[in-house]
mmCIF file of C-alpha atoms in Angstrom:
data_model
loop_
_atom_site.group_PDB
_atom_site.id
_atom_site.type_symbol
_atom_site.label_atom_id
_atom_site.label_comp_id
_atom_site.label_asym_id
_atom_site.label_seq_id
_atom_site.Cartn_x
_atom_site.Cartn_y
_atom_site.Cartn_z
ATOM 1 C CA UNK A 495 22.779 31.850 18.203
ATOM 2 C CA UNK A 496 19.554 34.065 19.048
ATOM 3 C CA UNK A 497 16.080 32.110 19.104
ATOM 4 C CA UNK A 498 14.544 34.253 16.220
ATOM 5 C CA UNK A 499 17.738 33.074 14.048
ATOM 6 C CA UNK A 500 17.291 29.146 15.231
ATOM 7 C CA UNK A 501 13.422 29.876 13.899
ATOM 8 C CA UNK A 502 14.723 31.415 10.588
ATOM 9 C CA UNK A 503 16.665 28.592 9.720
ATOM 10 C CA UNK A 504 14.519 25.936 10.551
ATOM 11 C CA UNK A 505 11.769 27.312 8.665
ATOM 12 C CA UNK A 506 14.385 27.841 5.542
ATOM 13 C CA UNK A 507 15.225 23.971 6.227
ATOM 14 C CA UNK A 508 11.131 23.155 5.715
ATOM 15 C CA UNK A 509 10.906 25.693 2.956
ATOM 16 C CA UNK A 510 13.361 23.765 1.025
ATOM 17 C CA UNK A 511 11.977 19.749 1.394
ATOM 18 C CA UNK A 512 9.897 18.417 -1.276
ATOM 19 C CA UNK A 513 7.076 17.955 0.964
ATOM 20 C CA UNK A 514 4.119 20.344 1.296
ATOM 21 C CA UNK A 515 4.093 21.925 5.256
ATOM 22 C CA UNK A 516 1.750 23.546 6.565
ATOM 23 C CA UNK A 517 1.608 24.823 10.301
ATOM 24 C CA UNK A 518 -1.144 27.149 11.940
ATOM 25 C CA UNK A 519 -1.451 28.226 15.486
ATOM 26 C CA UNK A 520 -4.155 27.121 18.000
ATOM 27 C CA UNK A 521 -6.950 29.509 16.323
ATOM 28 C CA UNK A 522 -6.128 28.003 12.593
ATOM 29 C CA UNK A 523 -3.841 31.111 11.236
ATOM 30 C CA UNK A 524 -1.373 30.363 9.009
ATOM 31 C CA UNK A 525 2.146 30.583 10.405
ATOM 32 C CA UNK A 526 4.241 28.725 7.747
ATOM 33 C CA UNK A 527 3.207 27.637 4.565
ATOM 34 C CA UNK A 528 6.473 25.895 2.545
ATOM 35 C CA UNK A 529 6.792 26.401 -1.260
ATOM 36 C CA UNK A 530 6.131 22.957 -1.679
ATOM 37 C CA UNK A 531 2.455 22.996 -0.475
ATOM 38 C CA UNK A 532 2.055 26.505 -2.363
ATOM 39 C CA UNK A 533 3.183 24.405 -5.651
ATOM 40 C CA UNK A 534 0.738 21.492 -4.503
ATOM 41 C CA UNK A 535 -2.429 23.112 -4.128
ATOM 42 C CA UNK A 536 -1.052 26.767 -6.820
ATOM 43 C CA UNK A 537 -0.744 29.386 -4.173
ATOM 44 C CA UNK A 538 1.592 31.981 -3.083
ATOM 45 C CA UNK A 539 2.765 31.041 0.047
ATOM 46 C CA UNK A 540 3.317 34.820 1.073
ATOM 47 C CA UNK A 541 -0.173 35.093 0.653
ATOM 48 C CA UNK A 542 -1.206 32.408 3.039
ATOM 49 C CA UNK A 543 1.272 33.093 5.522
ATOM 50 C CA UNK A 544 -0.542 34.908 8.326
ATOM 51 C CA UNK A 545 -4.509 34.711 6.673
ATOM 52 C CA UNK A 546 -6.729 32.118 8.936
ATOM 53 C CA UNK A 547 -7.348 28.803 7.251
ATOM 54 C CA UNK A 548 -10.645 29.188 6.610
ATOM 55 C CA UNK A 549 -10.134 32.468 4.688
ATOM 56 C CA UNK A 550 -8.020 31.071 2.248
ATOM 57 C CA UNK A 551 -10.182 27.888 1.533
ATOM 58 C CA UNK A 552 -13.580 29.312 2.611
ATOM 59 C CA UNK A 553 -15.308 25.211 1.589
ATOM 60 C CA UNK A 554 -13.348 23.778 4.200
ATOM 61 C CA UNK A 555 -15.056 22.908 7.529
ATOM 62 C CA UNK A 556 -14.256 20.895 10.720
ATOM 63 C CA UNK A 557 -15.172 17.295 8.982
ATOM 64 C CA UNK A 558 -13.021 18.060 6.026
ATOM 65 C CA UNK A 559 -9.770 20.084 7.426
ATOM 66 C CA UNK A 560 -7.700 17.681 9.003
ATOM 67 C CA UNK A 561 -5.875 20.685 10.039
ATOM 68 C CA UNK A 562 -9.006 21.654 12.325
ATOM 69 C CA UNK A 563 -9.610 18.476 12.998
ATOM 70 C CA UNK A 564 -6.533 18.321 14.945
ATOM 71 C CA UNK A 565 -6.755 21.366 16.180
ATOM 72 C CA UNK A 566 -10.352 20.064 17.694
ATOM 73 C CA UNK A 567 -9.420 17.140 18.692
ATOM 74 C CA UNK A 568 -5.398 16.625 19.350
ATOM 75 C CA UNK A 569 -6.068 13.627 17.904
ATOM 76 C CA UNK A 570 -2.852 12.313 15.133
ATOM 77 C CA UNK A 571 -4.043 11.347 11.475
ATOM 78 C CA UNK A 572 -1.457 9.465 9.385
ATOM 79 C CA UNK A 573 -1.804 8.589 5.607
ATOM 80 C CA UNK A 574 -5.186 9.830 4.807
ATOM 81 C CA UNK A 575 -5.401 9.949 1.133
ATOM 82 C CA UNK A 576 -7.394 13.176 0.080
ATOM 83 C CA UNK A 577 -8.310 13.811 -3.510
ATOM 84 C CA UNK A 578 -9.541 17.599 -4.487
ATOM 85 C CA UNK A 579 -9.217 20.372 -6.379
ATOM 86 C CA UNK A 580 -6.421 22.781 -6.219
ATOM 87 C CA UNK A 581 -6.845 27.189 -7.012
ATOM 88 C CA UNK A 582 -6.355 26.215 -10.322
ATOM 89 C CA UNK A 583 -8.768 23.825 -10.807
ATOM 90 C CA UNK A 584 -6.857 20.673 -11.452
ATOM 91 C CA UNK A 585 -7.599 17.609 -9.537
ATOM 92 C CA UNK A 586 -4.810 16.048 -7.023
ATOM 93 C CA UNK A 587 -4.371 13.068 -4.703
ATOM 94 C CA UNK A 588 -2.093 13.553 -1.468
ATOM 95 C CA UNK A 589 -1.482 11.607 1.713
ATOM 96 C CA UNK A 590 -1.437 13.520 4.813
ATOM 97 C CA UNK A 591 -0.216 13.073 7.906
ATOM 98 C CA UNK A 592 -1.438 15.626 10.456
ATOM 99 C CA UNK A 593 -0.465 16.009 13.940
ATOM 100 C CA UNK A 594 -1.257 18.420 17.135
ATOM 101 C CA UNK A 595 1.608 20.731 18.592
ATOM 102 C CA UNK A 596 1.034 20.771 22.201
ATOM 103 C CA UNK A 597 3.103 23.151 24.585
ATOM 104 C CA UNK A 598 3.076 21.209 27.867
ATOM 105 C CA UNK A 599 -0.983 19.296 27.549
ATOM 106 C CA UNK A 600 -1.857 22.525 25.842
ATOM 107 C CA UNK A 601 -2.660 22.532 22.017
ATOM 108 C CA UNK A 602 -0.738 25.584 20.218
ATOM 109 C CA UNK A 603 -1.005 24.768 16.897
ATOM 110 C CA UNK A 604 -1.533 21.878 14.555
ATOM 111 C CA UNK A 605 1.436 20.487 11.601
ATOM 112 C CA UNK A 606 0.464 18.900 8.080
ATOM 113 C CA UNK A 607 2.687 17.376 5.991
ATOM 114 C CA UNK A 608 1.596 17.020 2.560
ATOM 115 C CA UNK A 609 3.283 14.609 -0.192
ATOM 116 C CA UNK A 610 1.563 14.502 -3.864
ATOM 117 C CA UNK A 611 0.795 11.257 -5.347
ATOM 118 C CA UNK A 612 -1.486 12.107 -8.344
ATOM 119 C CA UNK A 613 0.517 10.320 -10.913
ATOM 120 C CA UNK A 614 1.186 7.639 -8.542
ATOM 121 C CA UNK A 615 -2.430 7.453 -8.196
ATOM 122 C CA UNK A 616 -3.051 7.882 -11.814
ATOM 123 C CA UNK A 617 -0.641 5.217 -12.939
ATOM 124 C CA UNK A 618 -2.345 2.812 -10.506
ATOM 125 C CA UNK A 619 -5.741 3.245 -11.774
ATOM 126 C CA UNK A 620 -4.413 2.402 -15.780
ATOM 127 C CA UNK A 621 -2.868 -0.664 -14.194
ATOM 128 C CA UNK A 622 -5.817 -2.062 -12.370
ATOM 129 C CA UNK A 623 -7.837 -0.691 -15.787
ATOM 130 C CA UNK A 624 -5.417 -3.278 -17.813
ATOM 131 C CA UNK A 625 -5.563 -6.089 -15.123
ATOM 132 C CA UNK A 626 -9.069 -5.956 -15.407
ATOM 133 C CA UNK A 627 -9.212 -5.906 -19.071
ATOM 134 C CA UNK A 628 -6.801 -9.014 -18.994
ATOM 135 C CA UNK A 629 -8.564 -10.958 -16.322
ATOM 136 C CA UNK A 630 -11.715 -10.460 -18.883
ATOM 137 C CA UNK A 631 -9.956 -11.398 -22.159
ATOM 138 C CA UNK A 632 -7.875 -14.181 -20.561
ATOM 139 C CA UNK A 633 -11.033 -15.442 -18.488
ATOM 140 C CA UNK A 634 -13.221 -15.170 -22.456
ATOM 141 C CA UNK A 635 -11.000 -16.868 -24.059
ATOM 142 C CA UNK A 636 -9.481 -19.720 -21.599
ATOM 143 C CA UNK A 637 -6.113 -19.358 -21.956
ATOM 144 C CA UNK A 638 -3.123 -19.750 -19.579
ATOM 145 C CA UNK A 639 -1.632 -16.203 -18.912
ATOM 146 C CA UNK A 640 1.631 -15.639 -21.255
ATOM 147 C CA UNK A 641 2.861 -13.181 -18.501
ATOM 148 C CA UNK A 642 2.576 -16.067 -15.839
ATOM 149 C CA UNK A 643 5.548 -18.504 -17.200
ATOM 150 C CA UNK A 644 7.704 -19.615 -15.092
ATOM 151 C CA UNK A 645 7.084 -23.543 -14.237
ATOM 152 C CA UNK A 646 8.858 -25.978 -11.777
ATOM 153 C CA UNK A 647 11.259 -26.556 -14.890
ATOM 154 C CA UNK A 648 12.614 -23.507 -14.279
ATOM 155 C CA UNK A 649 13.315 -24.190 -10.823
ATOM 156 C CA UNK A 650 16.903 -25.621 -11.138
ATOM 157 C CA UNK A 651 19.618 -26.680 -8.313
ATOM 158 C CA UNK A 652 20.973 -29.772 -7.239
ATOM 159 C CA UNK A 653 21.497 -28.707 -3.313
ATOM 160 C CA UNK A 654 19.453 -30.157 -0.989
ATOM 161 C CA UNK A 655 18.134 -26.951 0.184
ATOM 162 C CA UNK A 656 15.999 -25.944 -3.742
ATOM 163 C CA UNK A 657 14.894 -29.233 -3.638
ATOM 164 C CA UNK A 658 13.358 -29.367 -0.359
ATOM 165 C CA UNK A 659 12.055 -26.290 -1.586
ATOM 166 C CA UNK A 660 10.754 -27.351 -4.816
ATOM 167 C CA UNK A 661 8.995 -30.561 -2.959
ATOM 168 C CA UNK A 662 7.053 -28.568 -0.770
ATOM 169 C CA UNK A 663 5.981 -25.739 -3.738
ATOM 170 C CA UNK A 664 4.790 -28.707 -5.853
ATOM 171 C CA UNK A 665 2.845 -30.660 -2.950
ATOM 172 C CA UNK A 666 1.253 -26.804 -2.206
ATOM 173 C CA UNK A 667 0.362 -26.755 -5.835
ATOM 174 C CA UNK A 668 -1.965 -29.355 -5.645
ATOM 175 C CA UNK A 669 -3.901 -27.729 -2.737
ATOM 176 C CA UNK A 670 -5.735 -24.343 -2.643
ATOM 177 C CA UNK A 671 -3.735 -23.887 0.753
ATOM 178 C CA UNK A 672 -2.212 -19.772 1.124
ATOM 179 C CA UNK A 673 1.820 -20.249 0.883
ATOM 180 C CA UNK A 674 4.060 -17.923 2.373
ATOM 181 C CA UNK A 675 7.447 -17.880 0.511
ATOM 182 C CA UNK A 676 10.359 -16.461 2.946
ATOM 183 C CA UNK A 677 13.811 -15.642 1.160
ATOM 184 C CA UNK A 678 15.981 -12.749 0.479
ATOM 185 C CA UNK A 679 16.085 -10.537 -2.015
ATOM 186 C CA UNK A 680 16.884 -12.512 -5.798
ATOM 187 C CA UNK A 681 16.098 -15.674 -4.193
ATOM 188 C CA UNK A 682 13.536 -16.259 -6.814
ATOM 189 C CA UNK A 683 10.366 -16.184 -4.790
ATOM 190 C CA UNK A 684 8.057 -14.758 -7.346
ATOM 191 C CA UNK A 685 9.214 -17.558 -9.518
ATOM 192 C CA UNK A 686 8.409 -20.076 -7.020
ATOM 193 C CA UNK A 687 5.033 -18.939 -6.725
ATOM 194 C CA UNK A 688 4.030 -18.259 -10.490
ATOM 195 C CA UNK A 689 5.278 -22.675 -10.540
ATOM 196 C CA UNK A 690 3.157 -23.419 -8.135
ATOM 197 C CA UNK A 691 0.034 -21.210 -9.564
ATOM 198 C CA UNK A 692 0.692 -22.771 -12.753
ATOM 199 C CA UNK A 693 0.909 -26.168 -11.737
ATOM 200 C CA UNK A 694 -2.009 -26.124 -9.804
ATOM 201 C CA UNK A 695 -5.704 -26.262 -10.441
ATOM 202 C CA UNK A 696 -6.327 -22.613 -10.495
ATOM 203 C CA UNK A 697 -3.743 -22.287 -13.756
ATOM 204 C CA UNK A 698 -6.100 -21.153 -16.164
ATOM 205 C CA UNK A 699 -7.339 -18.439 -13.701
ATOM 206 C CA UNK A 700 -5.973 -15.438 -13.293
ATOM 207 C CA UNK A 701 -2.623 -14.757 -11.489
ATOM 208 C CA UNK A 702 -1.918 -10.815 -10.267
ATOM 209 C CA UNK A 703 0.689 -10.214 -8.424
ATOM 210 C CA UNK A 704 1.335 -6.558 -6.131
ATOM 211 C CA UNK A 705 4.197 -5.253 -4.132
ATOM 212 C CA UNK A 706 3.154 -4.165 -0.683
ATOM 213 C CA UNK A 707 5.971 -2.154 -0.523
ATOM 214 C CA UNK A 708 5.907 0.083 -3.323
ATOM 215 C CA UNK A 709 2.615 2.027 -2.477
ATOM 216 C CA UNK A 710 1.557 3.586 0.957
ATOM 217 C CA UNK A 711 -1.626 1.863 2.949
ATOM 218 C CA UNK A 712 -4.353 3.780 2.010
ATOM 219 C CA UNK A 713 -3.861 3.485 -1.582
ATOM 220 C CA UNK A 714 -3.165 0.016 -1.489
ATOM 221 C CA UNK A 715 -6.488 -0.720 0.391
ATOM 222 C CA UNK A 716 -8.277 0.914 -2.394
ATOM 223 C CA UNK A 717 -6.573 -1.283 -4.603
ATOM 224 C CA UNK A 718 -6.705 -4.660 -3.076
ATOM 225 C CA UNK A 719 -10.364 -4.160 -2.140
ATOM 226 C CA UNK A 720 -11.618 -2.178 -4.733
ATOM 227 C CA UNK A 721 -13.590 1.397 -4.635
ATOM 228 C CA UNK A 722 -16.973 2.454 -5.504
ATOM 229 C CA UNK A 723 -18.467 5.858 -6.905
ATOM 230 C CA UNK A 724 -19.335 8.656 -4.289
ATOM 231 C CA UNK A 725 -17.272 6.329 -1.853
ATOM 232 C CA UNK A 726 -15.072 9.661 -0.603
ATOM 233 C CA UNK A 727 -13.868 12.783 -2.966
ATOM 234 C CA UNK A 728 -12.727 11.578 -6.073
ATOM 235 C CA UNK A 729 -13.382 7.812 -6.144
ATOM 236 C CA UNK A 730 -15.146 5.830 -9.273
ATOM 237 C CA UNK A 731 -16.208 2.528 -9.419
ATOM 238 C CA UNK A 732 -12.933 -0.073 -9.652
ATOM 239 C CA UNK A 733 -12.784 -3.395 -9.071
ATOM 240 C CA UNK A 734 -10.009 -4.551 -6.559
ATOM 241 C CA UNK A 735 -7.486 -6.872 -6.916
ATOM 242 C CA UNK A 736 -9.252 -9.613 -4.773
ATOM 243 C CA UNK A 737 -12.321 -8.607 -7.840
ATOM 244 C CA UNK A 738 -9.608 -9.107 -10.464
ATOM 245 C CA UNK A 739 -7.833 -12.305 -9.230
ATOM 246 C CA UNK A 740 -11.283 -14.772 -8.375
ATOM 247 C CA UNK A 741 -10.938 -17.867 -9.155
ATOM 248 C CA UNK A 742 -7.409 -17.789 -9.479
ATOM 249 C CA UNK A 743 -3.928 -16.257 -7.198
ATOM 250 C CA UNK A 744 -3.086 -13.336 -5.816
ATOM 251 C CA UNK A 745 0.483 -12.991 -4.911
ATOM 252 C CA UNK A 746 1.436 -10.409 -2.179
ATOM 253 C CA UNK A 747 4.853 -9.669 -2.470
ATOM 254 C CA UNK A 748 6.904 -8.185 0.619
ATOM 255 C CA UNK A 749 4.037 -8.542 2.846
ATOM 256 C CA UNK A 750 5.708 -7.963 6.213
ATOM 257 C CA UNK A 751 5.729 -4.381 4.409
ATOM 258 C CA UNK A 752 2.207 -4.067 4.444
ATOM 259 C CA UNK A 753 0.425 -2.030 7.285
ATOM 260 C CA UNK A 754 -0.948 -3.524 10.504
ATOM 261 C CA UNK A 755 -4.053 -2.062 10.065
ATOM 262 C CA UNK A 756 -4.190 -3.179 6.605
ATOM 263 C CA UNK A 757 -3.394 -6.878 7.616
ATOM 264 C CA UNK A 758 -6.070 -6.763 10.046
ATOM 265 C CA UNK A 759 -8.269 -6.182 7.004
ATOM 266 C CA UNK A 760 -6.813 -8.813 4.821
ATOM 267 C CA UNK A 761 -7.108 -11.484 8.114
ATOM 268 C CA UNK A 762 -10.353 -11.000 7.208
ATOM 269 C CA UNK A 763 -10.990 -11.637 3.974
ATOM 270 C CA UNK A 764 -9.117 -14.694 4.625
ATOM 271 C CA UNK A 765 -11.650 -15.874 7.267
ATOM 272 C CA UNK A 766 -14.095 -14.605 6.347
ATOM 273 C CA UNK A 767 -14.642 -15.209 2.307
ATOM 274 C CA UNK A 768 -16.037 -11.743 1.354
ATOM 275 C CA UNK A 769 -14.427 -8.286 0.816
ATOM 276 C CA UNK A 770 -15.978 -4.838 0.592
ATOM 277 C CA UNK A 771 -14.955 -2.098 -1.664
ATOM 278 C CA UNK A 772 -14.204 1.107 0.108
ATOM 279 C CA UNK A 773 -16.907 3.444 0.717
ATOM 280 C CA UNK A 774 -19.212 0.591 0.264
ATOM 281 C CA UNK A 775 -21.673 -1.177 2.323
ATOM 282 C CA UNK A 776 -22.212 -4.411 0.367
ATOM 283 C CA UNK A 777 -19.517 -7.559 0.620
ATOM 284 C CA UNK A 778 -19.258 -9.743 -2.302
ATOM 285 C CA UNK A 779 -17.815 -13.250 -1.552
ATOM 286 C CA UNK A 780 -14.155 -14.064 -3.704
ATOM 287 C CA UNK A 781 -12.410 -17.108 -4.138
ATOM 288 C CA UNK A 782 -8.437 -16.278 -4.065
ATOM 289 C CA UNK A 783 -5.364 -18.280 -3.089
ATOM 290 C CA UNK A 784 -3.290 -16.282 -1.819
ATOM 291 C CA UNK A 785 0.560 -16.655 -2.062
ATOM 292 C CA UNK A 786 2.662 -14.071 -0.370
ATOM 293 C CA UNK A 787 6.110 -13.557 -0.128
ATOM 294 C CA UNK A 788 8.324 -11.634 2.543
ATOM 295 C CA UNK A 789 12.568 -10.954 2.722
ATOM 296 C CA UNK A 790 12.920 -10.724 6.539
ATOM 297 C CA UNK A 791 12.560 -14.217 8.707
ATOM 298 C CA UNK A 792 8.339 -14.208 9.701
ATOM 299 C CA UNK A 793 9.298 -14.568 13.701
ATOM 300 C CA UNK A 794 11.486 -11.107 13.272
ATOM 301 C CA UNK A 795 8.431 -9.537 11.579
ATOM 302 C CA UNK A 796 6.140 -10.416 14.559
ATOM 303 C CA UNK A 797 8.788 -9.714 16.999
ATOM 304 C CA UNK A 798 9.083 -6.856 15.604
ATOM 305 C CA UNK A 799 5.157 -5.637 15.144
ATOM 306 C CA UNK A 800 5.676 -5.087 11.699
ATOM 307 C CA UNK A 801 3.533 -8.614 10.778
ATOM 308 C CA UNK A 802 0.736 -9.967 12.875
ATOM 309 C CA UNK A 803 0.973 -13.574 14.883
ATOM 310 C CA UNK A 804 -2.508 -14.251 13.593
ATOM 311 C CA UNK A 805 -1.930 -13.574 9.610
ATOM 312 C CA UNK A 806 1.403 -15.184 9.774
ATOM 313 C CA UNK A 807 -0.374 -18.403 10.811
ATOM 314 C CA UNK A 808 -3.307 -17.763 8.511
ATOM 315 C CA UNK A 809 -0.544 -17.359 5.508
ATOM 316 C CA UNK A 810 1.694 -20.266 6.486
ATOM 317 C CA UNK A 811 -0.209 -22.944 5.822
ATOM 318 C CA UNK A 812 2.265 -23.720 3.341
ATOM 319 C CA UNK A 813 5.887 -22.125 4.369
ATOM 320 C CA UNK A 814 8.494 -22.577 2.055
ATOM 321 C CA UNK A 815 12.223 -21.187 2.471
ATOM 322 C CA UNK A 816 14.017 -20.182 -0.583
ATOM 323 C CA UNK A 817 18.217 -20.244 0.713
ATOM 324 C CA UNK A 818 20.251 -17.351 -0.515
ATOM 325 C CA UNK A 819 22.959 -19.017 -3.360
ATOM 326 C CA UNK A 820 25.706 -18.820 -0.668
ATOM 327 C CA UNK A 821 24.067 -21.240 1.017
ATOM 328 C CA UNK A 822 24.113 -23.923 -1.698
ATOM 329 C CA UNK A 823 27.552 -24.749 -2.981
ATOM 330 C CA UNK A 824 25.955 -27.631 -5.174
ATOM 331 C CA UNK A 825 23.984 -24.875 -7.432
ATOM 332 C CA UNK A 826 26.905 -22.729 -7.634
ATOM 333 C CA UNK A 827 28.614 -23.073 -11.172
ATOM 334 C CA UNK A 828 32.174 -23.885 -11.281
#
């Protein structure tokens, strides 16, 4: 198999992900565009095929191309969340990754991959909108939380293992101490830490809780810390989920899924007290508990790299371990 035909069927292979690619040489011309991006951003990817970048989007310079960014600097840019508008006019969120192709230490060209989250980010904005509104109504009229309503009566077993378990969740209740809640998947850690939220002092506060798995890092930094207006292209003034939960818990499920950067961030908020919205220069101090969860055993997350030593021990203040039913025969029905 010739070279050239390799080349034509690895660019058929791009052409057909679901993924917007674009690649440009070492002097920014275009030489793949998949249909993808040309669907993303509503343009004819035979017409950008071959034009220089800066041709085709004429606003875009060196601070706001990560293309020529790369290209400058041969630098690697991962998850960058970039809101603009596309040739038609319509407003989209992506997260980019961008990344230098070098021939030997030479740069030759630069590679952007392209993946549209607009509803994602849409969706996420009504959610925070209605936590928010919640958090108000709930905080207005001093209520406990109908969402929040699992208790330690709902916490059933007769093994010794749930009710070591259940000991330590109710002696953490009566502390403001962070809990982190390992077990696997359908181990019931989510209702372990709505019990001890609701059995503690905070219970009339509210309780959010927010996968870390389920969004990528730079969106869920804007949501756990809040944005304001003129922050970077597109933002408007939201509060975070740190805002939303004061006073009360915030439960942070699947945390060894969260980023490392991210976690450095959040062992900060923890020691420190405050948090800062992005794009902002103020901090305003919160007072959260946090309670976080995580399906793989802590030490295997640090060992790992995926968690950091110095949040695990920051979280663990309280550490609780849910068994898997196999493990207790006593709670088993016969």
């Amino acid at each position: 198999m010739t070279d050239k035909l390799v080349r034509q069927f690895f660019y058929e292979i791009l052409n057909h992900l679901d993924i917007g690619i674009h690649i440009v040489d070492a002097d920014s011309n275009t030489i793949f565009y998949n249909a993808a991006m040309g669907r993303l951003e509503r343009l004819d990817p035979a017409k950008v095929r071959g034009e220089n970048l800066l041709e085709v989007f004429p606003s875009l310079n060196h601070q706001t191309s990560t293309l020529l960014y790369v290209l400058n600097t041969g630098e690697t840019i991962t998850d960058r969340v970039q809101t603009y508008f596309n040739y038609k006019g319509k407003e989209i969120t992506t997260i980019n990754s961008t990344y230098p192709l070098k021939k030997g230490k030479k740069i030759v060209g630069a590679l952007e991959i392209a993946k549209d989250i607009t509803k994602l980010k849409e969706l996420s904005e009504k959610v925070l909108l209605l936590q928010d509104s919640t958090k108000n109504k709930v905080s207005r009229e001093k209520q406990y939380n109908p969402a929040v309503r699992f208790t330690f009566d709902d916490i059933v077993g007769e093994s010794q293992e749930i009710k070591k378990a259940s000991f330590v969740a109710k002696k953490a209740a009566q502390t403001s101490s962070q809990v982190l809640i390992y077990g696997e998947t359908g181990t019931g850690k989510e209702r372990f830490a709505q019990s001890i939220h609701n059995a503690s002092a905070r219970k009339t506060k509210p309780f959010i809780a927010q996968n870390c798995a389920a969004l990528p890092e730079s969106l869920l930094e804007g949501i756990l810390f809040g944005t304001v207006k003129g922050g970077f292209t597109g933002a408007i003034d939201r509060p975070g989920l740190f805002e939303q939960a004061d006073g009360g818990t915030l439960l942070l499920d699947e945390i060894n899924s969260m980023g490392i950067n991210l976690q450095a961030k959040l062992l900060r908020v923890l020691q420190e007290g405050f948090i800062r919205r992005l794009g902002d220069t103020k901090v305003k101090p919160v007072d959260v508990r946090i309670i976080s969860t995580t399906n793989e055993v802590p030490l295997e997350s640090i060992k790992k790299e995926t968690m950091r030593r110095d949040l695990f021990y920051r979280l663990s203040v309280v550490y609780i371990k849910i068994p898997p039913l196999r493990e207790r025969k006593k709670d088993i029905p016969v």
